[in-house]
Each structure stands twice: as structure tokens, then as C-alpha cells.
PDB file of N, CA and C in Angstrom:
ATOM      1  N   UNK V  13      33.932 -95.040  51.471  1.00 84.00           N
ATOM      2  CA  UNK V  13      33.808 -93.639  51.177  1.00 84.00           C
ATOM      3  C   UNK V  13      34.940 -92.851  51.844  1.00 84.00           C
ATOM      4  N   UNK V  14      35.301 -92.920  52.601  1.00 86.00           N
ATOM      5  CA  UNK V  14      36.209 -92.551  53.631  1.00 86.00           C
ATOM      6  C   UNK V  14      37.609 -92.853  53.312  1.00 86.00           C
ATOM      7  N   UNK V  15      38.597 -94.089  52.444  1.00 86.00           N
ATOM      8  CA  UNK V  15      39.410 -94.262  52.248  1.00 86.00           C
ATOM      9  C   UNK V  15      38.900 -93.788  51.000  1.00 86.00           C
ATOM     10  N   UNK V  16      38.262 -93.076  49.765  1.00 89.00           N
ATOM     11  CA  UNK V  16      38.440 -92.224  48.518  1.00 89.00           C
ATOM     12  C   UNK V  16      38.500 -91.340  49.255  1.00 89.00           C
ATOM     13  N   UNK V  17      37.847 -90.840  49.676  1.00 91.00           N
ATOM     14  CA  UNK V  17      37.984 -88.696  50.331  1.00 91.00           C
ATOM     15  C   UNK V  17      39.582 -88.891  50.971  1.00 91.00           C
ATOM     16  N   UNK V  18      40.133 -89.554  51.939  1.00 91.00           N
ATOM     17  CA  UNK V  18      41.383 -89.211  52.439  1.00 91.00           C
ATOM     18  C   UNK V  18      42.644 -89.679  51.160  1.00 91.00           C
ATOM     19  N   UNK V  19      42.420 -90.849  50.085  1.00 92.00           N
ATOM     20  CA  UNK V  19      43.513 -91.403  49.291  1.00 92.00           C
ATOM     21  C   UNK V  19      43.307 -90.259  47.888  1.00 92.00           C
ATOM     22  N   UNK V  20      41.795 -90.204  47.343  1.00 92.00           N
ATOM     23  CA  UNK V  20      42.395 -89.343  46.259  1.00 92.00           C
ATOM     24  C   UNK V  20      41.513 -88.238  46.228  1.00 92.00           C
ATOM     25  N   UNK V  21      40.225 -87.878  46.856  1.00 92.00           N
ATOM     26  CA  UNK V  21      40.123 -86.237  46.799  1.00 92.00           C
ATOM     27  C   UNK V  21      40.468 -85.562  47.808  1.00 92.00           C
ATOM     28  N   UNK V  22      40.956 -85.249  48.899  1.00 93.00           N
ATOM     29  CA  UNK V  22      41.449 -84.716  50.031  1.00 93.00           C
ATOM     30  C   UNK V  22      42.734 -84.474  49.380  1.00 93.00           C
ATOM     31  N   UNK V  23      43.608 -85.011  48.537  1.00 94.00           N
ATOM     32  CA  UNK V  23      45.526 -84.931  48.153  1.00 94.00           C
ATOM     33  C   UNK V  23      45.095 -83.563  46.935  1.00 94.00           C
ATOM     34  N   UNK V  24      44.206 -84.241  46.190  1.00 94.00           N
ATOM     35  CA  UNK V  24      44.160 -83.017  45.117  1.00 94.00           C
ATOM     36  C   UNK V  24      43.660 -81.733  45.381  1.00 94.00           C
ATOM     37  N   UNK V  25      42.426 -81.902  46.155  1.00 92.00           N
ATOM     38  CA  UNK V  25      41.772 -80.556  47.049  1.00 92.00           C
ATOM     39  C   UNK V  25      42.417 -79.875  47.825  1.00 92.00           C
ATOM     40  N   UNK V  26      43.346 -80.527  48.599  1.00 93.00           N
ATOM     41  CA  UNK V  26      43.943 -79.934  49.560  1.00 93.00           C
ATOM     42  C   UNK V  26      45.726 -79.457  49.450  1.00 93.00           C
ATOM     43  N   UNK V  27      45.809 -80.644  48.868  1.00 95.00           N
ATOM     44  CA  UNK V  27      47.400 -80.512  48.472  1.00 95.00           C
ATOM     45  C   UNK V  27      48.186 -81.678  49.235  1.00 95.00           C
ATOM     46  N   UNK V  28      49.095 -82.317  48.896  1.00 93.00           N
ATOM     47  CA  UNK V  28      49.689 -83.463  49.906  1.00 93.00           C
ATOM     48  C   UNK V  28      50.410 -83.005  51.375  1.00 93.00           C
ATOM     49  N   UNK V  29      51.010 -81.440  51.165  1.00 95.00           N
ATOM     50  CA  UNK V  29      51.953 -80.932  52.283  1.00 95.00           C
ATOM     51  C   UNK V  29      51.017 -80.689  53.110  1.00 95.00           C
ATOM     52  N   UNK V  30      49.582 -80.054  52.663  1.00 95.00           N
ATOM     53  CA  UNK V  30      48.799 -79.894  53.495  1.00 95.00           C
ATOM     54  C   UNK V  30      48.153 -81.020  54.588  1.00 95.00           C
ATOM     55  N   UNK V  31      47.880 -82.122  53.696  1.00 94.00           N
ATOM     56  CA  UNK V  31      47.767 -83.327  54.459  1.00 94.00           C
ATOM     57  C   UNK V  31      48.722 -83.905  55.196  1.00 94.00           C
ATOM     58  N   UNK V  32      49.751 -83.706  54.795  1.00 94.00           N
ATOM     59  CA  UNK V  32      50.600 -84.418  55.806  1.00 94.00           C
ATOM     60  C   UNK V  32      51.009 -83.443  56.670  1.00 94.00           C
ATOM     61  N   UNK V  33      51.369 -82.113  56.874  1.00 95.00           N
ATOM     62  CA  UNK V  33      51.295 -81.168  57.746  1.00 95.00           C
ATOM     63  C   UNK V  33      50.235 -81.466  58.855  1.00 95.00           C
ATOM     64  N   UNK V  34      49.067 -81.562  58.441  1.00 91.00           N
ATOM     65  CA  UNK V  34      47.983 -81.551  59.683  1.00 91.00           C
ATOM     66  C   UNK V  34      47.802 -83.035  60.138  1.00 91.00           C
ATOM     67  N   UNK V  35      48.688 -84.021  59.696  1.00 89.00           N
ATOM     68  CA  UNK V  35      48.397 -85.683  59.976  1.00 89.00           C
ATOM     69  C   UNK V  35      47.342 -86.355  59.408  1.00 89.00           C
ATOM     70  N   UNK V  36      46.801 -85.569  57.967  1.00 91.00           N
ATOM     71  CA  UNK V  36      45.756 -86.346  57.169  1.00 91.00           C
ATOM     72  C   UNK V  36      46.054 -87.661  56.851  1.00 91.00           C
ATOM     73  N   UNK V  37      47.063 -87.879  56.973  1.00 91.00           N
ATOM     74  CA  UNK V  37      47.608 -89.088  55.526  1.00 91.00           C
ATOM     75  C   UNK V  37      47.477 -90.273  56.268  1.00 91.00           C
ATOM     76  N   UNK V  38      46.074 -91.190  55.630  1.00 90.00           N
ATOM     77  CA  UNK V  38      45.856 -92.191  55.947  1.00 90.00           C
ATOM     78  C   UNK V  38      47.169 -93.301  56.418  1.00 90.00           C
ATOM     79  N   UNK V  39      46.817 -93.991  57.218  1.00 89.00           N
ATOM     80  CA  UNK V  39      48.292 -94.921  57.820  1.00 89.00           C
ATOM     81  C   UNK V  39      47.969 -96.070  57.014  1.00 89.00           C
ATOM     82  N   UNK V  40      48.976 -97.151  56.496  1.00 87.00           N
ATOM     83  CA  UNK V  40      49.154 -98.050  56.083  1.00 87.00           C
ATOM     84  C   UNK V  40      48.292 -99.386  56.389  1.00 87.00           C
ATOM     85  N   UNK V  41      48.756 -98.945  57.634  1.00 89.00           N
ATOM     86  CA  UNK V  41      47.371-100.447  58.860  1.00 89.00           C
ATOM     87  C   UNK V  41      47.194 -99.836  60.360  1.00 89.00           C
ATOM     88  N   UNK V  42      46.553-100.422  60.469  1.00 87.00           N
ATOM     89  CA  UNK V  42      46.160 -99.930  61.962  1.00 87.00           C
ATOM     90  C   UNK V  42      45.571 -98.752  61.687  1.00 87.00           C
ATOM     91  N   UNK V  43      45.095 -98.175  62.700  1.00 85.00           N
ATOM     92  CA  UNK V  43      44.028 -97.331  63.564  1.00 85.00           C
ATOM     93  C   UNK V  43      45.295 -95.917  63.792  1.00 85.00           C
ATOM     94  N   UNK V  44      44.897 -94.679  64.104  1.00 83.00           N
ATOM     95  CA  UNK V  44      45.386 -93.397  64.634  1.00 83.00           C
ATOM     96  C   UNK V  44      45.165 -93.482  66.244  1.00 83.00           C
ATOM     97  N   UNK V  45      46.004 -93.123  66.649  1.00 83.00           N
ATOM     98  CA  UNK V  45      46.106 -93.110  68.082  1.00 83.00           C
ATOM     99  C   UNK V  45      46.133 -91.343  68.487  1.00 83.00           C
ATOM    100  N   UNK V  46      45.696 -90.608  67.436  1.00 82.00           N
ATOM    101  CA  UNK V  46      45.727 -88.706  68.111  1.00 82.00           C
ATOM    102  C   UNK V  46      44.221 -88.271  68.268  1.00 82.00           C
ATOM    103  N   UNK V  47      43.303 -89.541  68.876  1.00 83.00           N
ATOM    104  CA  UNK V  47      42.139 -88.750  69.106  1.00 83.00           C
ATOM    105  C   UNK V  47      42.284 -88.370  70.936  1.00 83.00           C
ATOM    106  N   UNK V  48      41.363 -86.972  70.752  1.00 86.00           N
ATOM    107  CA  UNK V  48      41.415 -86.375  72.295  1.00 86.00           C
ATOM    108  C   UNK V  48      39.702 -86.296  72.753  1.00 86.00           C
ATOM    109  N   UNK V  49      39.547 -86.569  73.336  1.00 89.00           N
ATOM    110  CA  UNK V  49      38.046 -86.515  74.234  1.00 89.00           C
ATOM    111  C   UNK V  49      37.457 -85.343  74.154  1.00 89.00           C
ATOM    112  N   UNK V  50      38.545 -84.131  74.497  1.00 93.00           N
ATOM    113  CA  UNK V  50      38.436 -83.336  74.886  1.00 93.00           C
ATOM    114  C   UNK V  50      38.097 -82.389  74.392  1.00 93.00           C
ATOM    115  N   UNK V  51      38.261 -82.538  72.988  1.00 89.00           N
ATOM    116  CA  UNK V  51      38.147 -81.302  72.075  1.00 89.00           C
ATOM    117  C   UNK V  51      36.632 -81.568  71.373  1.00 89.00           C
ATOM    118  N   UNK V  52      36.008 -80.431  71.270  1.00 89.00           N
ATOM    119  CA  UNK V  52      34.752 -80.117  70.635  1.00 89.00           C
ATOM    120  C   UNK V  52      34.719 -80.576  69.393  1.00 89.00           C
ATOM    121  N   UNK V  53      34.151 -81.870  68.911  1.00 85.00           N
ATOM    122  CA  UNK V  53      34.304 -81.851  67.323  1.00 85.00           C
ATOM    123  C   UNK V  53      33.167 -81.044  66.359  1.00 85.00           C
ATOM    124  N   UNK V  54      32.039 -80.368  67.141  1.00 90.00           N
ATOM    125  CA  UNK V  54      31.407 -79.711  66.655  1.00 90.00           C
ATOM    126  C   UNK V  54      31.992 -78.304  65.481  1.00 90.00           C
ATOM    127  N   UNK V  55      31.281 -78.376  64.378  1.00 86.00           N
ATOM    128  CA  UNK V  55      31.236 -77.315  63.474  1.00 86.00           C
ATOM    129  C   UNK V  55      30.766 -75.916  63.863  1.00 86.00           C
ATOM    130  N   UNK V  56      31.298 -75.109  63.595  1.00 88.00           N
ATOM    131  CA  UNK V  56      29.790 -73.717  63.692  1.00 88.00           C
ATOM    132  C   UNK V  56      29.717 -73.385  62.223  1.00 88.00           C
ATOM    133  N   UNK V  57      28.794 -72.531  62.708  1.00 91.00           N
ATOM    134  CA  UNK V  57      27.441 -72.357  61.227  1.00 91.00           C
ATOM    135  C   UNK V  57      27.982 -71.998  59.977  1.00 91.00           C
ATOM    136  N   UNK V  58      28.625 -71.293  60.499  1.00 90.00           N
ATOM    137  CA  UNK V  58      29.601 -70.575  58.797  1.00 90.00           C
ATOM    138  C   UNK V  58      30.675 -71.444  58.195  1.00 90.00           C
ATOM    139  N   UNK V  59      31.367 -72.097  58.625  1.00 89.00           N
ATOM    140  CA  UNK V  59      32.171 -73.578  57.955  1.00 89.00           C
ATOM    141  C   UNK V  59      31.213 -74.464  57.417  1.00 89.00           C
ATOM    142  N   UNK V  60      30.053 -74.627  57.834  1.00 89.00           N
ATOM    143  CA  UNK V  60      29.267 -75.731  57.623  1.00 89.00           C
ATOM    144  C   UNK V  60      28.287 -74.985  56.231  1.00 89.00           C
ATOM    145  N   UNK V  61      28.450 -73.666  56.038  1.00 92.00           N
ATOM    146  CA  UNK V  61      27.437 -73.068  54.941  1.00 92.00           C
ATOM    147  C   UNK V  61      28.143 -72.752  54.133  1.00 92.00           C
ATOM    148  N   UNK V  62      29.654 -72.649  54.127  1.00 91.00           N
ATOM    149  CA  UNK V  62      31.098 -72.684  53.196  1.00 91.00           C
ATOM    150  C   UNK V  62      31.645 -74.134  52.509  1.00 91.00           C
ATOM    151  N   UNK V  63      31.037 -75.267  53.647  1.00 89.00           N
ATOM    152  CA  UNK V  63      31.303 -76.451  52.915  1.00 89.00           C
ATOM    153  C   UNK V  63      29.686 -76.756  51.978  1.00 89.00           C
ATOM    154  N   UNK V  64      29.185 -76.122  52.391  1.00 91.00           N
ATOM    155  CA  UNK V  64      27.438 -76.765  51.710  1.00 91.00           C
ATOM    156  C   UNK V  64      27.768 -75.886  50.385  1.00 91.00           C
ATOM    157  N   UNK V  65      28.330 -75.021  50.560  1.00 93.00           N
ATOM    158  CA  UNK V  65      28.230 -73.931  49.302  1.00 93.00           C
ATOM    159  C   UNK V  65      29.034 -75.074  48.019  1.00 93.00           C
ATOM    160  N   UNK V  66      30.749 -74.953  48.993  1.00 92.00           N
ATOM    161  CA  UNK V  66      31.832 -75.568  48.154  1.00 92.00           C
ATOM    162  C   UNK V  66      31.329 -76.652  47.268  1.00 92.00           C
ATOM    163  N   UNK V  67      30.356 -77.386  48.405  1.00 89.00           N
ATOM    164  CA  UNK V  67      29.948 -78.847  47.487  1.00 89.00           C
ATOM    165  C   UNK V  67      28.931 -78.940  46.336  1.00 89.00           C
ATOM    166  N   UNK V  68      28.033 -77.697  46.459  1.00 90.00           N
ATOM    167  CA  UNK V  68      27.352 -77.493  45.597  1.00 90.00           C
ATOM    168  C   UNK V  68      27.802 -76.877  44.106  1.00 90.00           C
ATOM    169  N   UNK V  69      29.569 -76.102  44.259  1.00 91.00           N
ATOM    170  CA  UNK V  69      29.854 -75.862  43.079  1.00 91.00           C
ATOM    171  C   UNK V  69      30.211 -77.081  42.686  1.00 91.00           C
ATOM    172  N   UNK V  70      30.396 -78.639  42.883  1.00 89.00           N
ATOM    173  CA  UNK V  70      31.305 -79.520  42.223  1.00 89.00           C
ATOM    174  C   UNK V  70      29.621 -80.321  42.006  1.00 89.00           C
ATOM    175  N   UNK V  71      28.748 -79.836  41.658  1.00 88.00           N
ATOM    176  CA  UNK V  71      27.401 -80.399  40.331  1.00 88.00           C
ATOM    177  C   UNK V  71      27.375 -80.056  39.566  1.00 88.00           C
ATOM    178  N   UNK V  72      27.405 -81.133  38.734  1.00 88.00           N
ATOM    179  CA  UNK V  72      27.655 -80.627  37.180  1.00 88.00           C
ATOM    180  C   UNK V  72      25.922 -80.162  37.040  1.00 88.00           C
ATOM    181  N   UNK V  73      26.103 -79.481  35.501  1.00 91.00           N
ATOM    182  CA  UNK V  73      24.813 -78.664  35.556  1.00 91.00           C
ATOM    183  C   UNK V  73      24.205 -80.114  34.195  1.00 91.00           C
ATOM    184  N   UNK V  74      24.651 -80.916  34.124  1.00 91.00           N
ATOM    185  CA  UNK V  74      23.977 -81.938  33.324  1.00 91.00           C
ATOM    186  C   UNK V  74      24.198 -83.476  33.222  1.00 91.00           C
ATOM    187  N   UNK V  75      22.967 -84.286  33.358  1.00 90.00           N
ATOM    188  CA  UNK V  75      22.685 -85.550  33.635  1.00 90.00           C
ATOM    189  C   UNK V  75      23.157 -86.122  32.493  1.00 90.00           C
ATOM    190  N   UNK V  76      24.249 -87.301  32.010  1.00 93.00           N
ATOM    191  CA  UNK V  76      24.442 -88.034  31.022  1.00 93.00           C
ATOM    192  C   UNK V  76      24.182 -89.597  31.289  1.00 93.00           C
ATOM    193  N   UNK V  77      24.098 -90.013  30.273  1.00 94.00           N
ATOM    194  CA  UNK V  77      23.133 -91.276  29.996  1.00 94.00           C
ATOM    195  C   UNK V  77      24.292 -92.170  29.155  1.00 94.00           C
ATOM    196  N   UNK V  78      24.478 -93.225  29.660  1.00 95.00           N
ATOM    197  CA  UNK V  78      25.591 -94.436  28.768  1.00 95.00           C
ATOM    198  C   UNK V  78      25.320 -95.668  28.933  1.00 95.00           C
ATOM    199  N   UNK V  79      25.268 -95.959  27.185  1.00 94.00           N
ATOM    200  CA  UNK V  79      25.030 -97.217  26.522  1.00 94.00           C
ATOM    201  C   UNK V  79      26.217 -98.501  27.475  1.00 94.00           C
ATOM    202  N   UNK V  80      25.690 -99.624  27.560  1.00 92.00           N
ATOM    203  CA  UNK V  80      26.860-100.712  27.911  1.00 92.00           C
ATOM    204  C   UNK V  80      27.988-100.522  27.802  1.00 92.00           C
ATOM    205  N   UNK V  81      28.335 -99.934  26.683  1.00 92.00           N
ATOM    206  CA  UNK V  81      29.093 -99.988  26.095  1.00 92.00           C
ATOM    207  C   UNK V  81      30.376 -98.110  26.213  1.00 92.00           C
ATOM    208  N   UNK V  82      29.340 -97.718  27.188  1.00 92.00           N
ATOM    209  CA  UNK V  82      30.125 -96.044  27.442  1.00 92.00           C
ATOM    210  C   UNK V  82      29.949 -95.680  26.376  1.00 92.00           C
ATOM    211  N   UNK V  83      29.003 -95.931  25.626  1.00 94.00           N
ATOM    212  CA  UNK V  83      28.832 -94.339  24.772  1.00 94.00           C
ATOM    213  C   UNK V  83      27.972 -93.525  24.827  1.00 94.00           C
ATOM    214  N   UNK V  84      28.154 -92.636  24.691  1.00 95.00           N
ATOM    215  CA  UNK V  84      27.218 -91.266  25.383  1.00 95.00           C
ATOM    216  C   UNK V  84      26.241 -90.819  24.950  1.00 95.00           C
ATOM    217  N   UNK V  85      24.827 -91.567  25.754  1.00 92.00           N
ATOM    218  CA  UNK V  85      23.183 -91.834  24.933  1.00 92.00           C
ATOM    219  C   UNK V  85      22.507 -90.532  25.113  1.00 92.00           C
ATOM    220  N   UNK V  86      22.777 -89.503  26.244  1.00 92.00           N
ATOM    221  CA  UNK V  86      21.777 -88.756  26.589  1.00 92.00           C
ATOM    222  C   UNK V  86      22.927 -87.551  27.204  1.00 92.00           C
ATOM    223  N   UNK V  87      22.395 -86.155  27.325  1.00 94.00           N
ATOM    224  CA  UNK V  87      22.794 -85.388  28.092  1.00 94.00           C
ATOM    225  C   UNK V  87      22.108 -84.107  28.139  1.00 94.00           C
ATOM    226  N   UNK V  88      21.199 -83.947  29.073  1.00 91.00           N
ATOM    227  CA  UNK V  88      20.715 -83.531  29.711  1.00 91.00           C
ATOM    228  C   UNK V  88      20.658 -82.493  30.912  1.00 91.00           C
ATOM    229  N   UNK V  89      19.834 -81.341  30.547  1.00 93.00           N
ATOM    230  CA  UNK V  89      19.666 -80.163  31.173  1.00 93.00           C
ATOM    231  C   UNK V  89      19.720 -80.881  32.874  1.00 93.00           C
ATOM    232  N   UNK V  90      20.068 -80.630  33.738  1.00 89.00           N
ATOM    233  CA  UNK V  90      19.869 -80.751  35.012  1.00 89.00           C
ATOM    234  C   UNK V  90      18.495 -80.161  35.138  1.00 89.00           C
ATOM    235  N   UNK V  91      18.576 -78.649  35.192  1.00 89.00           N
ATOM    236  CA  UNK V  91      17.308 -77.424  35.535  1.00 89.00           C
ATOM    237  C   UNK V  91      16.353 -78.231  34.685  1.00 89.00           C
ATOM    238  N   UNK V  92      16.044 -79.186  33.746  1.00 87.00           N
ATOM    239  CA  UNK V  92      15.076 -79.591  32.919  1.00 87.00           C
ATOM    240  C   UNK V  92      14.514 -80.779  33.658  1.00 87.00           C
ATOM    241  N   UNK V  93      15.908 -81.590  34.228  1.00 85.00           N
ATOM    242  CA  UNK V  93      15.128 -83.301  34.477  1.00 85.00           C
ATOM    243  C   UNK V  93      15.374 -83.334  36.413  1.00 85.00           C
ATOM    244  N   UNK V  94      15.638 -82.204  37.144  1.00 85.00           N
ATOM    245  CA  UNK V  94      16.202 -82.634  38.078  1.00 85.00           C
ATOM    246  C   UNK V  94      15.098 -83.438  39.182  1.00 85.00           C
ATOM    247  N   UNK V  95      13.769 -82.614  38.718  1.00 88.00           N
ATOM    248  CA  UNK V  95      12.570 -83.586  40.012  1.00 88.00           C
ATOM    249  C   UNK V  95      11.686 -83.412  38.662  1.00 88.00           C
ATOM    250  N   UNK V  96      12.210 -84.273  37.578  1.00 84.00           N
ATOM    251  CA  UNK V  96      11.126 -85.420  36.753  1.00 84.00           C
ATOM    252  C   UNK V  96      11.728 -87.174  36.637  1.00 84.00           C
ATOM    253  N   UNK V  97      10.999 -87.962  37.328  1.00 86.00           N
ATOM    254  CA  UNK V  97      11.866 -89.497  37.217  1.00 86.00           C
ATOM    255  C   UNK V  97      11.253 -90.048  36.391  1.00 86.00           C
ATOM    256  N   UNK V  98      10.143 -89.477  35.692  1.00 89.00           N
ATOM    257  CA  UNK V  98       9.578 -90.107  34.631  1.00 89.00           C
ATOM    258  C   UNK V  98      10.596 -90.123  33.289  1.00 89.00           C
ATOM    259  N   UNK V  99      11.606 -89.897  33.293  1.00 85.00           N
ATOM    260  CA  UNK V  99      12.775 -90.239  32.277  1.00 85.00           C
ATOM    261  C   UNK V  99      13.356 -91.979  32.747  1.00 85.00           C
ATOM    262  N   UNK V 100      13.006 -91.909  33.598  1.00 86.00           N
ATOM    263  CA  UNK V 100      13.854 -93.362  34.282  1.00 86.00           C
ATOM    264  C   UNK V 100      13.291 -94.002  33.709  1.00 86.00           C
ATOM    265  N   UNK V 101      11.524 -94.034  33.342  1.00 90.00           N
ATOM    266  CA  UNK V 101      10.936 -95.146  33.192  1.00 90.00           C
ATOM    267  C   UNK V 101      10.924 -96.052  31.945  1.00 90.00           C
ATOM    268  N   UNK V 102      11.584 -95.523  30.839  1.00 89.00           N
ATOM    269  CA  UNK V 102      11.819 -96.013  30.023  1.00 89.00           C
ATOM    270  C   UNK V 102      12.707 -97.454  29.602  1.00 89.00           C
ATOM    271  N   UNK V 103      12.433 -98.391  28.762  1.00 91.00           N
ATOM    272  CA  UNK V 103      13.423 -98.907  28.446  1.00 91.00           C
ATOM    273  C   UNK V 103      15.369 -99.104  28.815  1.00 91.00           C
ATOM    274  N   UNK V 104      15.660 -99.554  29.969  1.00 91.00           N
ATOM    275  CA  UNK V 104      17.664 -99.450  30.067  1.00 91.00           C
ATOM    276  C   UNK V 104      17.732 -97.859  30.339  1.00 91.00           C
ATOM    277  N   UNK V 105      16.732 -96.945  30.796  1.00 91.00           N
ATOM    278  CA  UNK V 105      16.707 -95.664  30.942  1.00 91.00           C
ATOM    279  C   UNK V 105      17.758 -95.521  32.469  1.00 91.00           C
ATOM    280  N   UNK V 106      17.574 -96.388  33.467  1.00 92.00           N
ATOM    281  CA  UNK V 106      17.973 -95.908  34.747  1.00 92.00           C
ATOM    282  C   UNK V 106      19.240 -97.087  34.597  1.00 92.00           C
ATOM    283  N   UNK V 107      19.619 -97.862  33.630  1.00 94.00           N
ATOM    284  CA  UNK V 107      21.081 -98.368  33.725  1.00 94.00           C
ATOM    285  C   UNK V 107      21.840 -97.483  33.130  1.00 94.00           C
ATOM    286  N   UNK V 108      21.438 -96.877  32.128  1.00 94.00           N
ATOM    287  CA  UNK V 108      21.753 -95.357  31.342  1.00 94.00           C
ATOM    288  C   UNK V 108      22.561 -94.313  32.496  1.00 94.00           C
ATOM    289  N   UNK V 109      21.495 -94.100  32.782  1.00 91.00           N
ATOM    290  CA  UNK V 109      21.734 -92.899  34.062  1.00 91.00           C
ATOM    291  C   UNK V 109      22.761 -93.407  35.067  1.00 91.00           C
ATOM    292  N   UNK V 110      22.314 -94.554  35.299  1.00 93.00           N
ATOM    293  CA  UNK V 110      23.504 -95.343  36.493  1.00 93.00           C
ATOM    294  C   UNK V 110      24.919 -95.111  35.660  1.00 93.00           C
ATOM    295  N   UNK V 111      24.839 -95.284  34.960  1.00 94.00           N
ATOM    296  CA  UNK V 111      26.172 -95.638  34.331  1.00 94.00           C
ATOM    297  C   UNK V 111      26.673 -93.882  34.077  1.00 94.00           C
ATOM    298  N   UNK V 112      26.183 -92.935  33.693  1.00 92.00           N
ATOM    299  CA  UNK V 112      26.506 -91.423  33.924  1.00 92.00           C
ATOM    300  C   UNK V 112      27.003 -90.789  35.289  1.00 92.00           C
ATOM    301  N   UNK V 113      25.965 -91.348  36.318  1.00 87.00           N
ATOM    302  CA  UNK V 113      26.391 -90.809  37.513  1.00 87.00           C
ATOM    303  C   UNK V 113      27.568 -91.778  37.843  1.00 87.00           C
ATOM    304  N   UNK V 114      28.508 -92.399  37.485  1.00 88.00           N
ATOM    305  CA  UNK V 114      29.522 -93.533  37.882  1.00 88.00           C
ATOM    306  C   UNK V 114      30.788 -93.041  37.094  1.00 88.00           C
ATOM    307  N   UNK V 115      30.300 -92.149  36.085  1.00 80.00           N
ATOM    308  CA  UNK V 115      31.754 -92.070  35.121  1.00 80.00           C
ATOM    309  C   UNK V 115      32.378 -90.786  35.694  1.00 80.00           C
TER     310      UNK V 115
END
């Protein structure tokens, strides 16, 4: 999880100058040697309710459903199916769904 967020959403979100300006840019091998003890890695409240916000605009507002084969079986209201799992229970229903939340 950690080498996708720093290799390809951190470059597009952020920008590459930005990453490499602040020493984002994952190293080749080995380990980073710029950690400090010293510094507070704690958040405060308002960064942490700016990132909860940010992340909540990148949900899509609808659940899609795909055949083996990627073709596109179902798509679906979020606000309609979000706390019903009785859609899962069907028939290849939750390889469906697996395969939506993956594309």
C-alpha cells in the first residue's frame, strides 16, 4: 500500500517537484536515513478533518458489478445499496462486485 501512495498517487496528487522538493521520492533500495526522534509526528484536528473530508470526495457515488470477462453487469446507486449486503447474496454477485471495486 505504501509503495502505490508514494510511486503513483502521491506524483499525480501532489506533483513530482513537490515530492522531490520535500524528499518524498521513494529511494531505489535501502531504507531513508532523515528520521528525527524529535519531532512530533502527531496531526492536529483540522489536517486530519481536511484529509477525512479530501478522501471522502474521491467515492464514487456508484457500485459497479463485472462479468469475468470486464463487462459491465451492474451499476448501482451507492445511497441505494450502501448498508444492504443482501445484493451479495446472489449467484457470482460478490465476484461481480470484487471485480468493480478493483477496476
Amino acid at each position: 500500500m505504501q509503495h502505490i501512495t508514494y510511486n503513483e498517487y502521491l506524483p499525480v496528487v501532489l506533483g513530482q517537484e513537490f515530492m522531490i522538493g520535500f524528499g518524498m521520492v521513494p529511494l531505489a533500495e535501502g531504507h531513508v536515513k532523515s528520521y528525527f526522534e524529535t519531532v512530533d509526528a502527531t496531526i492536529n484536528n483540522a489536517f486530519a478533518a481536511a484529509a477525512f473530508r479530501y478522501g471522502h470526495t474521491l467515492v464514487s457515488g456508484s457500485i459497479k458489478g463485472y462479468s469475468d470477462r470486464f463487462v459491465e453487469e451492474r451499476n448501482l446507486p451507492l445511497s441505494q445499496f450502501q448498508f444492504s449486503p443482501f445484493l451479495l447474496y446472489g449467484r457470482g454477485a460478490l465476484d461481480s462486485m470484487l471485480r468493480g471495486l478493483t477496476t
